[in-house]
mmCIF file of C-alpha atoms and ligand atoms in Angstrom:
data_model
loop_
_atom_site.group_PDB
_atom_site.id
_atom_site.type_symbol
_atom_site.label_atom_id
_atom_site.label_comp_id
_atom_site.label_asym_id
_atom_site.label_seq_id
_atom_site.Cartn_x
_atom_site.Cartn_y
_atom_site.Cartn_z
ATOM 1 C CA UNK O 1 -37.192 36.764 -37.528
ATOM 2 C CA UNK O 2 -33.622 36.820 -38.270
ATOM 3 C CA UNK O 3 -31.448 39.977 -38.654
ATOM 4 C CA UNK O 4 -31.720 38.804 -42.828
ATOM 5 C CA UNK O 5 -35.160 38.626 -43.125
ATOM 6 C CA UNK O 6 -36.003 41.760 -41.311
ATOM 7 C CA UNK O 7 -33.676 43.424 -43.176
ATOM 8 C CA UNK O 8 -35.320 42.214 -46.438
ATOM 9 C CA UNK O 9 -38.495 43.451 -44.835
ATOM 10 C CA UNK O 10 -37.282 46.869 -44.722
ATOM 11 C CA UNK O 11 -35.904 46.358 -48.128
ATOM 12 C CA UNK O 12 -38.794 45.448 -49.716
ATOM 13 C CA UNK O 13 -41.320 47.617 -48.571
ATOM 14 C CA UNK O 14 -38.967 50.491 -50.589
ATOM 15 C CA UNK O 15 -36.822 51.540 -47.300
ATOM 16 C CA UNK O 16 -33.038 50.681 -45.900
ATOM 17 C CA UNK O 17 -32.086 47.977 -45.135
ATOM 18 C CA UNK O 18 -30.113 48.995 -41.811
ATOM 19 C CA UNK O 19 -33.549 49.805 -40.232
ATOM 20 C CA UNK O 20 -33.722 46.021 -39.876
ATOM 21 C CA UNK O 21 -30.359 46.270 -38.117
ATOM 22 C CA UNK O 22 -31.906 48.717 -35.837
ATOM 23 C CA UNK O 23 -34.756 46.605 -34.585
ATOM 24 C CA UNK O 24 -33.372 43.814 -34.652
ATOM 25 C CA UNK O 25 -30.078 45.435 -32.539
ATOM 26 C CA UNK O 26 -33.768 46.932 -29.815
ATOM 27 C CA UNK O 27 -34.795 43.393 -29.586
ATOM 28 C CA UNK O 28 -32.219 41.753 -29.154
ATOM 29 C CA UNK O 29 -29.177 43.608 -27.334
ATOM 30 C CA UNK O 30 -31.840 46.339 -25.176
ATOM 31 C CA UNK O 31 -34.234 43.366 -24.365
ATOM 32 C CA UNK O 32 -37.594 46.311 -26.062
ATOM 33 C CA UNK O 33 -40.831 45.254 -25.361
ATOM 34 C CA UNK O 34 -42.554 47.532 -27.329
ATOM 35 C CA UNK O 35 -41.751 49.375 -30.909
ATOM 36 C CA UNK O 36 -42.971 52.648 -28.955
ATOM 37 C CA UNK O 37 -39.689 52.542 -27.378
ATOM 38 C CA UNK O 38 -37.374 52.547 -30.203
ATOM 39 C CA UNK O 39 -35.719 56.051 -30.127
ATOM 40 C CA UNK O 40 -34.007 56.485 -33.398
ATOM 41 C CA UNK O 41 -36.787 55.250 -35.445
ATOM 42 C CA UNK O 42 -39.330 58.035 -37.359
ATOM 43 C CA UNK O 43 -43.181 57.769 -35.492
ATOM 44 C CA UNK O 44 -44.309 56.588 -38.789
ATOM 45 C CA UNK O 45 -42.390 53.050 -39.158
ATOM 46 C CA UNK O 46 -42.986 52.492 -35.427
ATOM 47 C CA UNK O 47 -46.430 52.318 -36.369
ATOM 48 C CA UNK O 48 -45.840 50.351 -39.398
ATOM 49 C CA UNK O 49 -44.112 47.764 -37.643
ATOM 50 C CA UNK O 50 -47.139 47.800 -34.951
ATOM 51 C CA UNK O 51 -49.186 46.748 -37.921
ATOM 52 C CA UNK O 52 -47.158 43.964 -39.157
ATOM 53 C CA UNK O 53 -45.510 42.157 -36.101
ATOM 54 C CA UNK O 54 -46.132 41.650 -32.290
ATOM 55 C CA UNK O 55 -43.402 41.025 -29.294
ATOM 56 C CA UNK O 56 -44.050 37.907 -27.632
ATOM 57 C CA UNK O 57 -41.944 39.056 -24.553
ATOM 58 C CA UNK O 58 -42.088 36.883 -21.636
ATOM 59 C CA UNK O 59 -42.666 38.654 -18.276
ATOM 60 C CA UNK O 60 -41.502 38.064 -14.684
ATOM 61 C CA UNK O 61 -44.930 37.461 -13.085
ATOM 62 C CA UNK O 62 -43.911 36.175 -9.590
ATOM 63 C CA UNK O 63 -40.500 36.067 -7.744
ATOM 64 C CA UNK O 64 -39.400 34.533 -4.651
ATOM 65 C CA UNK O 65 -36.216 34.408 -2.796
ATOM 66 C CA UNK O 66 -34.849 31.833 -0.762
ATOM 67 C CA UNK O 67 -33.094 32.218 2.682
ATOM 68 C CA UNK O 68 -29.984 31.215 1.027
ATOM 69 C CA UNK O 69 -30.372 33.899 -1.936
ATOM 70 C CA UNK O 70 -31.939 32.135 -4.466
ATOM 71 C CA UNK O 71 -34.564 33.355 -6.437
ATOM 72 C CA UNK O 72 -37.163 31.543 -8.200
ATOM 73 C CA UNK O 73 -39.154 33.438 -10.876
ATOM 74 C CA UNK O 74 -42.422 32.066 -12.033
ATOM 75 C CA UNK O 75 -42.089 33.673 -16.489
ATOM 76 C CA UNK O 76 -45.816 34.202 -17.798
ATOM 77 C CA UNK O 77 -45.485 33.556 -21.758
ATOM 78 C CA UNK O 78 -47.320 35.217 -24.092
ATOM 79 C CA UNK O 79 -49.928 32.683 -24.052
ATOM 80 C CA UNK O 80 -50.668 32.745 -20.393
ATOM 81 C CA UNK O 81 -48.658 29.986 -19.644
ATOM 82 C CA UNK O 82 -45.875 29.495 -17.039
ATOM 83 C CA UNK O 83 -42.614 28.432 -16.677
ATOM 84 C CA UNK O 84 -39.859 28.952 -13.906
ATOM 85 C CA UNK O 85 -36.101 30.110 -13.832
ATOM 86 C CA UNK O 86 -33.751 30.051 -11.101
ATOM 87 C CA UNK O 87 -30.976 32.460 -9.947
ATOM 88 C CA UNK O 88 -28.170 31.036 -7.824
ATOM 89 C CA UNK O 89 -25.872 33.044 -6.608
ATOM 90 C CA UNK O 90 -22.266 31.204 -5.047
ATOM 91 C CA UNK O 91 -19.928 33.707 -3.633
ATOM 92 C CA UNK O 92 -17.970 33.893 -7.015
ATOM 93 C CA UNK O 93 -20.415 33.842 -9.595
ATOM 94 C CA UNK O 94 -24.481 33.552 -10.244
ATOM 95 C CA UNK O 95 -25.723 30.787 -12.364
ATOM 96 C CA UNK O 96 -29.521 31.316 -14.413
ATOM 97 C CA UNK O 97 -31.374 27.765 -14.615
ATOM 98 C CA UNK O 98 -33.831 28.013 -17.464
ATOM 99 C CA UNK O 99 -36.524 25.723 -18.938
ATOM 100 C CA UNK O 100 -37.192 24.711 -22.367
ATOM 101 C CA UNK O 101 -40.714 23.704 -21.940
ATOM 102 C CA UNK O 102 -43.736 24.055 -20.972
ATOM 103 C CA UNK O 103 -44.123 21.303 -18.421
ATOM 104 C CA UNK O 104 -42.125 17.702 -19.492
ATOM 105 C CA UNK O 105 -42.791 14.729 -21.881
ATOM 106 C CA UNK O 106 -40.876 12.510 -19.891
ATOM 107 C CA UNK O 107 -41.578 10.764 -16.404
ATOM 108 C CA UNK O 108 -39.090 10.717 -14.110
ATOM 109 C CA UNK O 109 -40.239 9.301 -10.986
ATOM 110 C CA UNK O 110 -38.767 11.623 -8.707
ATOM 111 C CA UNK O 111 -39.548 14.593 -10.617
ATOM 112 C CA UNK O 112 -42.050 17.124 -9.784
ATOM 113 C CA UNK O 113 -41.960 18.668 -13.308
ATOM 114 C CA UNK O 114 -42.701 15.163 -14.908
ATOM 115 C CA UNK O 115 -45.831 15.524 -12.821
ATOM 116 C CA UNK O 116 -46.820 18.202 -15.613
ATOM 117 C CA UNK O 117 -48.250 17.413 -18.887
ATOM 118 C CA UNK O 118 -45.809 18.760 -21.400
ATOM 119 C CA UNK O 119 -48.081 21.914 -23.282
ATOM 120 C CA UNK O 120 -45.537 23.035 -25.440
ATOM 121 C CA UNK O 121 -41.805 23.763 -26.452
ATOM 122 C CA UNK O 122 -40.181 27.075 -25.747
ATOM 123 C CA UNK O 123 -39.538 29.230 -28.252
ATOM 124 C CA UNK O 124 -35.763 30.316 -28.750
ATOM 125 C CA UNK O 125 -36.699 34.391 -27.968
ATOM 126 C CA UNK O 126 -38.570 32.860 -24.522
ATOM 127 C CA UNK O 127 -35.533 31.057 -23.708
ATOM 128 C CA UNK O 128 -33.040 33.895 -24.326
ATOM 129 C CA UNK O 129 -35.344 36.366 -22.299
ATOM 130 C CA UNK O 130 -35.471 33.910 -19.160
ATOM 131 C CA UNK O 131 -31.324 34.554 -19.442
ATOM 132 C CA UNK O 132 -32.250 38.072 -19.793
ATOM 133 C CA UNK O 133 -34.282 38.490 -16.964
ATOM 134 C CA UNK O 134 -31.844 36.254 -14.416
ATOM 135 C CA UNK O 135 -28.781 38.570 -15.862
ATOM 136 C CA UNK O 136 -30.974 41.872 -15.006
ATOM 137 C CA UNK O 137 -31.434 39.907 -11.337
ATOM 138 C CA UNK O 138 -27.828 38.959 -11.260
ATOM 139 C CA UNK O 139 -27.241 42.865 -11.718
ATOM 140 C CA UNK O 140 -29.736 43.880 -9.732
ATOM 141 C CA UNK O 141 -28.959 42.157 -6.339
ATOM 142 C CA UNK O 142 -25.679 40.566 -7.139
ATOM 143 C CA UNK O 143 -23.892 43.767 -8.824
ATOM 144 C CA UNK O 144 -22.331 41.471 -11.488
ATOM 145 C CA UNK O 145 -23.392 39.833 -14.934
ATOM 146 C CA UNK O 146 -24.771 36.473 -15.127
ATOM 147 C CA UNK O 147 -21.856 34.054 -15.130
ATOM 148 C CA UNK O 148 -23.417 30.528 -15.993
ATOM 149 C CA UNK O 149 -26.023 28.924 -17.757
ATOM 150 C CA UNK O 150 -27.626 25.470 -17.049
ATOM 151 C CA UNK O 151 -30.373 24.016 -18.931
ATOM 152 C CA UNK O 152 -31.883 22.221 -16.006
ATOM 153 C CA UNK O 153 -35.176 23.948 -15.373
ATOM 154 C CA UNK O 154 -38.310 22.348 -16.569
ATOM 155 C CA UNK O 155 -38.398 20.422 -20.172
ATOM 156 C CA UNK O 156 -35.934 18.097 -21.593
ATOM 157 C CA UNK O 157 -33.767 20.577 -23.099
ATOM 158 C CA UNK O 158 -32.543 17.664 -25.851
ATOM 159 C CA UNK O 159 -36.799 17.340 -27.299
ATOM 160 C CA UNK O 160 -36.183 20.920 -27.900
ATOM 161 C CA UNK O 161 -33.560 20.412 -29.518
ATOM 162 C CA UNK O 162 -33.400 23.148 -32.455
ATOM 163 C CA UNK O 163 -34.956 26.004 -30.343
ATOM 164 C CA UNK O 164 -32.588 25.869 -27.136
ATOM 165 C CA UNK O 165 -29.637 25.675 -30.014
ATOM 166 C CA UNK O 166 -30.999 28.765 -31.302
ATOM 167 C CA UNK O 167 -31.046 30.401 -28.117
ATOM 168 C CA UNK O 168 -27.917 29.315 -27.221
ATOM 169 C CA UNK O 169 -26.595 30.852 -30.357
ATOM 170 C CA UNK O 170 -27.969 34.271 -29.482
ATOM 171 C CA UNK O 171 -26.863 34.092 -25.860
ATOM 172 C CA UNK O 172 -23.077 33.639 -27.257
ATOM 173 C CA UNK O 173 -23.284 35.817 -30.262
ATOM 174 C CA UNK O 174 -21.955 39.804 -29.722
ATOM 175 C CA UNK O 175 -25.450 40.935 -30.834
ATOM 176 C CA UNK O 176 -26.880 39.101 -28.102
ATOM 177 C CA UNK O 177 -25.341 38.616 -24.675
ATOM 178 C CA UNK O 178 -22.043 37.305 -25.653
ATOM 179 C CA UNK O 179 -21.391 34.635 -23.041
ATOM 180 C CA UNK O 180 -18.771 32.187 -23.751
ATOM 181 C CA UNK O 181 -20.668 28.540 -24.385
ATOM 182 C CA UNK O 182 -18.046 27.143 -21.990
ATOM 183 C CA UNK O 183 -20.359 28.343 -19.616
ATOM 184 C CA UNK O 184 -23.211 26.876 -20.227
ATOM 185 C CA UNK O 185 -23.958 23.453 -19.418
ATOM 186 C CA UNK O 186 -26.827 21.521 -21.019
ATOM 187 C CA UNK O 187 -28.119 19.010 -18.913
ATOM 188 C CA UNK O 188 -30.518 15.739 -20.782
ATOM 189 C CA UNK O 189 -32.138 12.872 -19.416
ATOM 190 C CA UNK O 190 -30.488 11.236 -22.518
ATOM 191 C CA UNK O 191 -31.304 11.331 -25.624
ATOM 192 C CA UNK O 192 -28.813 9.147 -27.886
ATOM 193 C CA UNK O 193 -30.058 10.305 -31.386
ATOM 194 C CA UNK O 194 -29.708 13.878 -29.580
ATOM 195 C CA UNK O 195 -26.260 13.383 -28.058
ATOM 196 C CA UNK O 196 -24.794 12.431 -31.605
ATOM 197 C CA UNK O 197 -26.481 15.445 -33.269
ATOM 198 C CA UNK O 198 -25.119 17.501 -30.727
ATOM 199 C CA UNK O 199 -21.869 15.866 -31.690
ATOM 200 C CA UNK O 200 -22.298 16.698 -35.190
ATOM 201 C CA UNK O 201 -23.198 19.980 -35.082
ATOM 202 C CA UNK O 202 -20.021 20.833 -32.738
ATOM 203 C CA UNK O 203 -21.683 22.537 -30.017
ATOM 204 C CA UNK O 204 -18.989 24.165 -27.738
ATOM 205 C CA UNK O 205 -21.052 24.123 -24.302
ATOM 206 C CA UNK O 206 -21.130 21.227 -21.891
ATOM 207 C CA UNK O 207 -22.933 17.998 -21.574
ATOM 208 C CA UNK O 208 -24.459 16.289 -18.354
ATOM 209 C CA UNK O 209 -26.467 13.359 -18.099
ATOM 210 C CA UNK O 210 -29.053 12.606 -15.502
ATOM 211 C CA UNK O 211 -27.706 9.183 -15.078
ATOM 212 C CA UNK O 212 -29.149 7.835 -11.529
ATOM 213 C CA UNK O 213 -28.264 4.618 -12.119
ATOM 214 C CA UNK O 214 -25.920 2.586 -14.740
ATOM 215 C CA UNK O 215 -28.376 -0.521 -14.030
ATOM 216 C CA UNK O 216 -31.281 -0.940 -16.990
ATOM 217 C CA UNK O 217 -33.256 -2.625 -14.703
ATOM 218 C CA UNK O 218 -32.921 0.213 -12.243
ATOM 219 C CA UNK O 219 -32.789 3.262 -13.894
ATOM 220 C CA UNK O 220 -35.898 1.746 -16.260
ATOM 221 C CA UNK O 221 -38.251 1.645 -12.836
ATOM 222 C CA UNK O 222 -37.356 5.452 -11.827
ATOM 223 C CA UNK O 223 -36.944 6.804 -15.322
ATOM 224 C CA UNK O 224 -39.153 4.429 -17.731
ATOM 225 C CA UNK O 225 -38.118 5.729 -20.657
ATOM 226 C CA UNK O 226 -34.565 4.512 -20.350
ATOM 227 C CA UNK O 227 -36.765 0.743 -21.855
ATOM 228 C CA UNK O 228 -37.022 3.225 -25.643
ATOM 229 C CA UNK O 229 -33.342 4.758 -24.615
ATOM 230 C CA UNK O 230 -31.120 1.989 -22.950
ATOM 231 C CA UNK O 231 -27.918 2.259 -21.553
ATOM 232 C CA UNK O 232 -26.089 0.842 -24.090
ATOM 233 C CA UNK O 233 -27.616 3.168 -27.001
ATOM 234 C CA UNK O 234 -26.510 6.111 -24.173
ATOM 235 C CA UNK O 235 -23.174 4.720 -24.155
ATOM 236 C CA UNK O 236 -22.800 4.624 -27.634
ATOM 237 C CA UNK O 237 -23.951 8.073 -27.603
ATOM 238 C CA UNK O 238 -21.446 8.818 -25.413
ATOM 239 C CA UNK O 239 -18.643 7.252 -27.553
ATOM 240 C CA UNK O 240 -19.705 9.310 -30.418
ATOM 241 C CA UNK O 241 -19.484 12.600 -28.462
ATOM 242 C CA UNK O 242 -16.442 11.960 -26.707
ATOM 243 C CA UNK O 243 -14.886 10.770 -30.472
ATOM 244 C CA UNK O 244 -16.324 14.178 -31.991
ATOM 245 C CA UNK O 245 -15.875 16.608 -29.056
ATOM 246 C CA UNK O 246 -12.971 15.535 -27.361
ATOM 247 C CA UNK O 247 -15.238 16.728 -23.894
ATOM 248 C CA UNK O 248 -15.832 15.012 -20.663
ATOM 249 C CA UNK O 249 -19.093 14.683 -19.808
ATOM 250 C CA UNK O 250 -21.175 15.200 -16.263
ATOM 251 C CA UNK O 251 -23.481 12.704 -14.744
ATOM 252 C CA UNK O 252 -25.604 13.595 -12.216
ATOM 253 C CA UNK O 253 -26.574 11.163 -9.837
ATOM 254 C CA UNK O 254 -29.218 11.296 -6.978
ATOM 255 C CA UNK O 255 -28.368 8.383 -4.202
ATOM 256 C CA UNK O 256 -31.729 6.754 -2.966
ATOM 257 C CA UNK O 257 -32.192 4.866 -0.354
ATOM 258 C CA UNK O 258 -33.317 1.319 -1.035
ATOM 259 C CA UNK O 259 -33.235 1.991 -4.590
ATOM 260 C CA UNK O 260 -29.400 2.680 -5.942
ATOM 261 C CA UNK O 261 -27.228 2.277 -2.656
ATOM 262 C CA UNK O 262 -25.882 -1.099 -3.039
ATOM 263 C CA UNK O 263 -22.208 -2.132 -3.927
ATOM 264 C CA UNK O 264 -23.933 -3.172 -7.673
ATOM 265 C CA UNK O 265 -25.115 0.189 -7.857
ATOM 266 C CA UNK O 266 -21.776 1.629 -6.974
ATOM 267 C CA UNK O 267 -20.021 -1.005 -9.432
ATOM 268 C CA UNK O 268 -22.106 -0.425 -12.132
ATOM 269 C CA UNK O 269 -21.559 3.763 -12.274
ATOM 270 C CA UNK O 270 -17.417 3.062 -11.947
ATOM 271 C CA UNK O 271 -17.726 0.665 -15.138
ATOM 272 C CA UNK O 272 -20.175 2.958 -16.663
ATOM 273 C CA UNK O 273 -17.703 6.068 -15.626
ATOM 274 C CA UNK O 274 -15.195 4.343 -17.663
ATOM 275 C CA UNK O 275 -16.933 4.505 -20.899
ATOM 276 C CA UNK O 276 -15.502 8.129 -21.399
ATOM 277 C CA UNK O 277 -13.894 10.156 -19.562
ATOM 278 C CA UNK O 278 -16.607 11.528 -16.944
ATOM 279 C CA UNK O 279 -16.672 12.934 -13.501
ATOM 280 C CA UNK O 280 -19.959 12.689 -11.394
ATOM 281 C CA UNK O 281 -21.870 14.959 -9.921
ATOM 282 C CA UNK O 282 -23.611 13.551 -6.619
ATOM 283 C CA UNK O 283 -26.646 15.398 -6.063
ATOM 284 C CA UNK O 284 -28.899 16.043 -2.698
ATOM 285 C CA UNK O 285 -32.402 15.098 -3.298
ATOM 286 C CA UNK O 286 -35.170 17.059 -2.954
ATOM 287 C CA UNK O 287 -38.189 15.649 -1.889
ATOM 288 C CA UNK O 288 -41.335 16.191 -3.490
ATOM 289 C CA UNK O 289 -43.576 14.747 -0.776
ATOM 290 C CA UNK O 290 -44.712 11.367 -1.076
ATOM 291 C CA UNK O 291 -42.082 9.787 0.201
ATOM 292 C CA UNK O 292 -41.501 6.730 -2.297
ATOM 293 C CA UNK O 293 -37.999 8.231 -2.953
ATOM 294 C CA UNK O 294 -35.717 9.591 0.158
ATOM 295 C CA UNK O 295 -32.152 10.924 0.229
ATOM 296 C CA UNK O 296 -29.938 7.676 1.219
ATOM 297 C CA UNK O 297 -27.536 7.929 4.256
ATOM 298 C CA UNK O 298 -24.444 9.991 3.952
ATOM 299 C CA UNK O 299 -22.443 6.749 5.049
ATOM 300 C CA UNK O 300 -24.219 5.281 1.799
ATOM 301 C CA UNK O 301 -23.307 8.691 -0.300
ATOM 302 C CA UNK O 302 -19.400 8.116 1.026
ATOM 303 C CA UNK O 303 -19.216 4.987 0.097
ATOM 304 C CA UNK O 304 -20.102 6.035 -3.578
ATOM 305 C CA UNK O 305 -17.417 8.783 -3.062
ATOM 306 C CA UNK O 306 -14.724 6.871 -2.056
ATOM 307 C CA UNK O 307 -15.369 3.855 -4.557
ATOM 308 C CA UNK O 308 -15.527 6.640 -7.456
ATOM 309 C CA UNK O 309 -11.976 7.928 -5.902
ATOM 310 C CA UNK O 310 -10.080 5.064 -5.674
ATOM 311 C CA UNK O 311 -11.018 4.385 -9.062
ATOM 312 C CA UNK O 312 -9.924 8.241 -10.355
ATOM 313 C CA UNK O 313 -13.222 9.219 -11.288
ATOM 314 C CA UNK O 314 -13.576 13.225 -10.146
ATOM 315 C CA UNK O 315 -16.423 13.351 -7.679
ATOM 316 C CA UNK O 316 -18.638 16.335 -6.505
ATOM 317 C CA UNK O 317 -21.143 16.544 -4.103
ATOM 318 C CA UNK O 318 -23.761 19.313 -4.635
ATOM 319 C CA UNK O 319 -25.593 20.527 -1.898
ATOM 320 C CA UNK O 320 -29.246 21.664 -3.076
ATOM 321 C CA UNK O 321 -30.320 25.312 -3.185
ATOM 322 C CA UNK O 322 -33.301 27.077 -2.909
ATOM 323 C CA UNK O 323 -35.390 24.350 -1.338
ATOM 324 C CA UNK O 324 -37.134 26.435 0.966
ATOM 325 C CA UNK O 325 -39.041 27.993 -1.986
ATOM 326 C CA UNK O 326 -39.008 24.823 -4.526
ATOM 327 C CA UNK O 327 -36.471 26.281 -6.913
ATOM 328 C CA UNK O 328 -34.124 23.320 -6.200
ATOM 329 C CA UNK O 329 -33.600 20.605 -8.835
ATOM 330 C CA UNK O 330 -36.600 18.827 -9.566
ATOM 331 C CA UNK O 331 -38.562 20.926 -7.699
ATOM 332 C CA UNK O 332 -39.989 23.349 -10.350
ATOM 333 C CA UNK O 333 -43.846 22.453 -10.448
ATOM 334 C CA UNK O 334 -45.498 25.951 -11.342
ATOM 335 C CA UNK O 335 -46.711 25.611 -7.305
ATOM 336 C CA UNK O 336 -48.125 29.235 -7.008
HETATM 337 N N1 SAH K 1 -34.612 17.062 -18.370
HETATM 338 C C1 SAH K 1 -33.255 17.416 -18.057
HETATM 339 C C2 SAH K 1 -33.102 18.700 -17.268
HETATM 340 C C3 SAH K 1 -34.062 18.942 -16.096
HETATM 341 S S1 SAH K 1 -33.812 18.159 -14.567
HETATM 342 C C4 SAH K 1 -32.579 16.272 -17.336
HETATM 343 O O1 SAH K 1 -33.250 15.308 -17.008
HETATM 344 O O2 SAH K 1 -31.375 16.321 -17.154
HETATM 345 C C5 SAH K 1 -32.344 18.752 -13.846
HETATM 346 C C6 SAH K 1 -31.718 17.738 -12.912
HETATM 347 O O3 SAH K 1 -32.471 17.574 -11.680
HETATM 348 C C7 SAH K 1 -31.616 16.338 -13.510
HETATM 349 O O4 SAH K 1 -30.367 15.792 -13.246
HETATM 350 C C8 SAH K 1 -32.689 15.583 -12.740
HETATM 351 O O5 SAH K 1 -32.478 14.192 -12.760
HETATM 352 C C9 SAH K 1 -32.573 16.205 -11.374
HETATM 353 N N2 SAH K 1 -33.736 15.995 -10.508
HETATM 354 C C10 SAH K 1 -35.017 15.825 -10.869
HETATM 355 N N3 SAH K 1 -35.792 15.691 -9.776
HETATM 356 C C11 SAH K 1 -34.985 15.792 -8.700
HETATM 357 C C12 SAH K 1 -35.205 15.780 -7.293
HETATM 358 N N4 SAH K 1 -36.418 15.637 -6.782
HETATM 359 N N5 SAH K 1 -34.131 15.932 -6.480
HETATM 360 C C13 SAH K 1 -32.902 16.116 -6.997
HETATM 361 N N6 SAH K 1 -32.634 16.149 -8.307
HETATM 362 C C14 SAH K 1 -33.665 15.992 -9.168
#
């Protein structure tokens, strides 16, 4: 419920309004899992509200850390199912990599979520408490808040749309954990009916694409449902947001061997880089064992680097964390 409507509650039932303020301020700024818990309210409402409503909370049912300081935390929902968030700490800051759903409707190739039916979308309270929870960790073992966000757990954050927005509302508002959007990144498969709403509704956070190749032919046969969302509708997508938002955007890119390493490939990204202005994030793949896909030579991965460099494109490559335990991109399968 919003603040409004449980205020109105309050309201009509013949009490204050500000009560509403004061459960909703439990919930939502002191993380309460229970209306036990909520100190300045009389014995009688807390078992009023018992009556009327129930806390969906998620809870941390499993966590594992990595050798590098990741930890992966396996988030039972209210309705037994599971979902996993990521911690990753850098020496500067910790970033929390949440899901938006329950498993994933699409089927990237390469993807160990994909490999999961898709049960359900998140609600926006379940994705604010995985933030939550990975802030508490950051705390915890870090001794300092969360400082980014990145929707790149399970789920295609973008088929979620209106929930992860809502989320992402609370987790910049005061009343919830007031993070600045600018760091939160929200990463989509690519959606271009999405990307232009997104445009639209003048979302402050940041945009990446899982891009993998700028070929239709290619990116079609490891991601099939770039044949409904082809590159040109992405790249008039693109156009759109970069018109509205005046923002770069982020591709990520996974170099295969035998599949995207050829000068074409290469080609086709710089061309496609120059569609807006971009920068590209080369990512490390993580296997998830059956060997179809593997990680392309790093000779291959320069040559990507340096074409992308001479033609001013920024460049980064991202080393993979967490892959002891499966908490690295494209790794998050529910396992345990
Ligand atoms: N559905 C969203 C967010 C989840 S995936 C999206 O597609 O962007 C987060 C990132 O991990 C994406 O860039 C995805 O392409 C990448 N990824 C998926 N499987 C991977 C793997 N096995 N190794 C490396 N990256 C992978």
């Amino acid at each position: 419920m919003t603040k409004e409507e449980l205020r109105r509650f309050f309201l009509d039932r013949g009490d204050q309004a500000f009560r509403g303020n004061q459960v909703y301020e439990w919930l939502w700024n002191k993380s309460l899992h229970s209306f036990e818990e909520m100190s300045n309210i009389s014995k009688a409402t807390r078992v009023m509200l018992e009556e009327h409503f129930v806390i969906n909370h998620i809870k941390v049912d499993s966590m594992q850390r990595s050798a590098d300081g990741t930890i992966k935390n396996g988030i039972r929902l209210h309705d037994g199912l599971i979902v996993e968030s990521v911690l990753i700490p850098t020496d500067t800051r910790t970033t929390a990599c949440v899901s938006s759903q329950v498993g994933c409707s699409l089927d990237c190739k390469f993807c160990a979520t994909a490999r999961l039916k898709r049960m359900r979308n998140l609600n926006p309270d379940e994705i604010y408490d995985q933030v939550v929870a990975i802030d508490q960790q950051s705390r915890l073992y870090h001794q300092q808040r969360l400082s980014n966000i990145v929707f790149m757990g399970m789920g295609e954050p973008l088929m979620n749309y209106n929930n992860v927005l809502k989320a992402i509302d609370k987790i910049t508002s005061p009343e919830g954990l007031g993070m600045s959007a600018k760091r939160i990144t929200l990463s989509t498969s690519g959606v271009p009916k999405m990307i232009k709403k997104m445009a639209d509704d003048c979302v402050k956070f940041h945009l990446a694409v899982s891009l993998h190749s700028a070929i239709d032919e290619v990116r079609t046969s490891i991601m099939p449902f770039n044949k409904i969302f082809p590159l040109d509708d992405l790249a008039d997508a693109l156009q759109y947001w970069y018109q509205k938002t005046k923002r770069k955007v982020t591709y990520e890119y996974v170099v295969w061997d035998g599949i995207n390493d050829g000068r074409k490939d290469i080609a086709a990204l710089v061309e496609f880089c120059k569609i807006i202005p971009a920068k590209v994030n080369l990512i490390e793949y993580n296997p998830i064992d059956d060997g179809e896909f593997r990680q392309a030579s790093s000779r291959a991965v320069n040559n990507y680097i340096s074409h992308l460099e001479m033609n001013d494109i920024v460049v980064n490559v991202r080393r993979s964390r967490g892959k002891d335990i499966d908490a690295a991109c494209g790794q998050l399968a529910n396992k345990n």
